[in-house]
Short mmCIF file of C-alpha atoms in Angstrom, two decimals:
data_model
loop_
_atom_site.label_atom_id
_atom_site.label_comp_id
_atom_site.label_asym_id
_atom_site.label_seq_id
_atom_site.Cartn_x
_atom_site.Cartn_y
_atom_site.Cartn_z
CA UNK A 74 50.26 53.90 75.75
CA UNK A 75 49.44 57.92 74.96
CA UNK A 76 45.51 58.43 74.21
CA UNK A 77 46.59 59.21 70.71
CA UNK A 78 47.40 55.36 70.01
CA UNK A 79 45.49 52.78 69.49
CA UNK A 80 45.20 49.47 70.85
CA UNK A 81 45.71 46.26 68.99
CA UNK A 82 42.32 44.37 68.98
CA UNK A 83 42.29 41.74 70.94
CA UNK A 84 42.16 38.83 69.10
CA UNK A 85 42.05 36.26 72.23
CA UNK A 86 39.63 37.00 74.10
CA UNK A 87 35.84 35.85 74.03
CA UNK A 88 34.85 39.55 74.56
CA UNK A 89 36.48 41.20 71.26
CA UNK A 90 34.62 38.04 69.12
CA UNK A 91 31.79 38.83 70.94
CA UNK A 92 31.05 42.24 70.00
CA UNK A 93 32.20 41.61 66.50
CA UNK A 94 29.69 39.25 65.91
CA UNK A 95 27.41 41.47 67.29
CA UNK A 96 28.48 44.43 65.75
CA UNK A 97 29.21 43.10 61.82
CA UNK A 98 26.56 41.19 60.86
CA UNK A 99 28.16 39.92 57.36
CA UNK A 100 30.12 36.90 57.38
CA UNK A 101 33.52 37.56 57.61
CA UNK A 102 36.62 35.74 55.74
CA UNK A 103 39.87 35.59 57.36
CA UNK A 104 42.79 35.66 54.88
CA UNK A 105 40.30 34.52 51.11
CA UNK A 106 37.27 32.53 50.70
CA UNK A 107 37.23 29.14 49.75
CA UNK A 108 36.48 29.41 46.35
CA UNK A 109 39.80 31.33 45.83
CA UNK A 110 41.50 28.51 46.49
CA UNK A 111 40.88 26.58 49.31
CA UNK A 112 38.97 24.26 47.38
CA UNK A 113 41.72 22.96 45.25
CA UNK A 114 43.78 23.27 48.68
CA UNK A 115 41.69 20.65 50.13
CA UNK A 116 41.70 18.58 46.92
CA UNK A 117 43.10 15.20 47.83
CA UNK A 118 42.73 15.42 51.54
CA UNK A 119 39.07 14.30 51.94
CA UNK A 120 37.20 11.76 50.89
CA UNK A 121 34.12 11.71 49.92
CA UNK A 122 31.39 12.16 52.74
CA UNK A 123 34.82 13.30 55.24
CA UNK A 124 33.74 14.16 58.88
CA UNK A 125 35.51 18.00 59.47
CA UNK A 126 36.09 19.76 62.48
CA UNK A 127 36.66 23.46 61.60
CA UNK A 128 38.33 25.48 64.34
CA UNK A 129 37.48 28.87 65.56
CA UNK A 130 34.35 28.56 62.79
CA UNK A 131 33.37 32.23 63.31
CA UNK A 132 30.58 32.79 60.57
CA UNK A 133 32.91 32.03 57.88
CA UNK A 134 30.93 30.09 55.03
CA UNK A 135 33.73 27.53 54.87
CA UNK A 136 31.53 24.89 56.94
CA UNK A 137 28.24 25.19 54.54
CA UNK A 138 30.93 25.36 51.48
CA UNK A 139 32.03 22.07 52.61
CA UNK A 140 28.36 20.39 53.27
CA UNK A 141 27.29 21.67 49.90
CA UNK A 142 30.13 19.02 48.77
CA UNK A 143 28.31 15.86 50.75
CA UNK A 144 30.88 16.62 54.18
CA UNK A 145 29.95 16.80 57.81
CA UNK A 146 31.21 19.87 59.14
CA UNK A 147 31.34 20.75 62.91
CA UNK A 148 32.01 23.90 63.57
CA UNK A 149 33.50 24.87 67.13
CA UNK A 150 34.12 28.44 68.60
CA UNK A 151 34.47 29.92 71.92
CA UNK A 152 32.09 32.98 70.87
CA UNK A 153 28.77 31.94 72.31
CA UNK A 154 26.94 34.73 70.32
CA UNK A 155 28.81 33.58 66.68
CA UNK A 156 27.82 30.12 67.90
CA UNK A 157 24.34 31.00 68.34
CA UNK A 158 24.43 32.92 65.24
CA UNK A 159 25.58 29.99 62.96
CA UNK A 160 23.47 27.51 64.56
CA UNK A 161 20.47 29.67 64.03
CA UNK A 162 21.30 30.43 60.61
CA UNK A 163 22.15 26.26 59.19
CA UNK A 164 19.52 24.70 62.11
CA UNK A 165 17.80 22.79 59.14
CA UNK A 166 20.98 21.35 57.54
CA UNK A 167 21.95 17.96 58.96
CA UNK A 168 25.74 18.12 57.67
CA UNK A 169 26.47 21.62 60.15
CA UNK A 170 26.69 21.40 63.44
CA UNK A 171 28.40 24.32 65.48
CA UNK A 172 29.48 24.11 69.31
CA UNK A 173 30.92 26.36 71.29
CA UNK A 174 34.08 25.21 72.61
CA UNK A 175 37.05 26.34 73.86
CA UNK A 176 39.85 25.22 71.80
CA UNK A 177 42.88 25.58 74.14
CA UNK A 178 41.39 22.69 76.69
CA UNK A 179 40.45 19.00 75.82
CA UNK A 180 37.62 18.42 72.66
CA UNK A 181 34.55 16.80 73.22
CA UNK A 182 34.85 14.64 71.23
CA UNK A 183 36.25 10.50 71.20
CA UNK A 184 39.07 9.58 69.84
CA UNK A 185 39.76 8.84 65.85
CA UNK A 186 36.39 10.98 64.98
CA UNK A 187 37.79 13.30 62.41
CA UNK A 188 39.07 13.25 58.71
CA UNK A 189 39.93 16.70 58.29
CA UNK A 190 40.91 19.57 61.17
CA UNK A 191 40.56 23.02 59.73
CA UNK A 192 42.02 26.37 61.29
CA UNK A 193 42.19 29.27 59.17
CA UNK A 194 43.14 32.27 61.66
CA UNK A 195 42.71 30.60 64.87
CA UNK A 196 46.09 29.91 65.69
CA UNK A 197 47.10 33.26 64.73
CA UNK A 198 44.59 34.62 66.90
CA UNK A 199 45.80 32.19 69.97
CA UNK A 200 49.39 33.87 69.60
CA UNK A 201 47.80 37.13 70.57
CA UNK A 202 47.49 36.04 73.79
CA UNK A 203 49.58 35.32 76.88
CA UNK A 204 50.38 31.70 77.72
CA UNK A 205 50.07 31.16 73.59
CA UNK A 206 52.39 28.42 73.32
CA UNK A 207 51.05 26.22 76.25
CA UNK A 208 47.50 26.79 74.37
CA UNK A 209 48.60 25.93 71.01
CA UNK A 210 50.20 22.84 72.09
CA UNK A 211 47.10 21.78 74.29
CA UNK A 212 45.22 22.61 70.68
CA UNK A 213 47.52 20.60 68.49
CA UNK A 214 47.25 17.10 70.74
CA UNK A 215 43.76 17.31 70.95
CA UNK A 216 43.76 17.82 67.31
CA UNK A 217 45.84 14.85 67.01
CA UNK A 218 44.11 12.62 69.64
CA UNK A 219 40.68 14.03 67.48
CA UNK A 220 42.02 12.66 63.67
CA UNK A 221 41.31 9.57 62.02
CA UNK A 222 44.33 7.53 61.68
CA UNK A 223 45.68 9.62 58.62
CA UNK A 224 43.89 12.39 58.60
CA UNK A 225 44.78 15.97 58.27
CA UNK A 226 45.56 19.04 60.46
CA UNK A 227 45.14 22.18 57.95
CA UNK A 228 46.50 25.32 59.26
CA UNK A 229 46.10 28.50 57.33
CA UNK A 230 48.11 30.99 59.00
CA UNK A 231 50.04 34.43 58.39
CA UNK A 232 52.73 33.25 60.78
CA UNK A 233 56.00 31.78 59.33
CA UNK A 234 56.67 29.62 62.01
CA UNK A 235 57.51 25.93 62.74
CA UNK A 236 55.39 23.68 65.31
CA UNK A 237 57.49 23.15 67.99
CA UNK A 238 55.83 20.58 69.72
CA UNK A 239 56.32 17.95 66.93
CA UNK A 240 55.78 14.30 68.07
CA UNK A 241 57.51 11.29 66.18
CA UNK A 242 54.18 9.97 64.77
CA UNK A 243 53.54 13.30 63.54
CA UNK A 244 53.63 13.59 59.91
CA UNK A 245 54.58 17.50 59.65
CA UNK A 246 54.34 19.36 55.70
CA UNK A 247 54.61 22.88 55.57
CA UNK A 248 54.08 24.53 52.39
CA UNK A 249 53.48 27.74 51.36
CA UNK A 250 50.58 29.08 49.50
CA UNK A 251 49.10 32.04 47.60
CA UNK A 252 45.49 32.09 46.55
#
């Protein structure tokens, strides 16, 4: 690469999350807020008083937006410093809880704990990286081994691309949408 070009950011790493989350202080929506859409998006998928885990949170307001509606969000990152940020920020709300996490290995969490699982630029983020495919599959069985017996894996993404590591109890819809 010349020194005239410039890098892609580097959307897999802890580092570049890191300094963002140092640097912008603002919360930052990947792709439109959730009151452009993802609201009615989510309509019919949770229950009242769902349990969500909400993947690569960042300091998106999707997890409070969700709380304000009677849901228990965690939130899970691998940026300590967004994690620490978040935590700080919703420490007296009962319904948010953030962890940082790396979302490529095994969860934390039993089996059967979740309604909902949320990513909304995380898995495009993953495919920045080397070794993306390995990760996302790792991601996507934890995921399943994480949800309720019917509950939902919602992926917003900018990738067109089909999960290839489909399992026969796996209850795959793609559709797309435009907020």
């Amino acid at each position: 690469m010349s020194s005239n070009e410039i890098s892609p950011p580097s959307f897999e790493t802890i580092d570049y999350w890191n300094d963002e989350y140092t640097r912008r202080k603002r919360n930052r929506e990947w792709y439109f807020k959730f009151e452009e859409g993802l609201d009615d998006l989510l309509e019919g998928h949770l229950k009242t008083a769902s349990t969500v885990l909400s993947l690569g949170c960042g300091n998106s307001v999707f997890s409070q937006s969700l709380a304000a509606l009677g849901h228990t969000v965690i939130g899970v990152d691998n940026s300590p410093t967004v994690i620490e940020q978040m935590s700080a920020a919703h420490a007296d709300n009962p319904r948010m809880e953030f962890r940082c996490i790396d979302c490529c290995a095994a969860f934390p969490f039993q089996d059967e704990t979740f309604d909902l699982v949320f990513d909304k630029g995380t898995f495009d983020c993953i495919r920045c990286g080397p070794g993306w495919a390995e990760k996302i599959r790792i991601c996507l069985e934890e995921c399943h081994r994480a949800l309720k017996p019917g509950g939902v894996l919602l992926s917003i993404s900018h990738s067109r691309w089909e999960v290839p590591f489909n399992k026969d109890n796996w209850d795959i819809n793609t559709k797309l949408f435009y907020p």
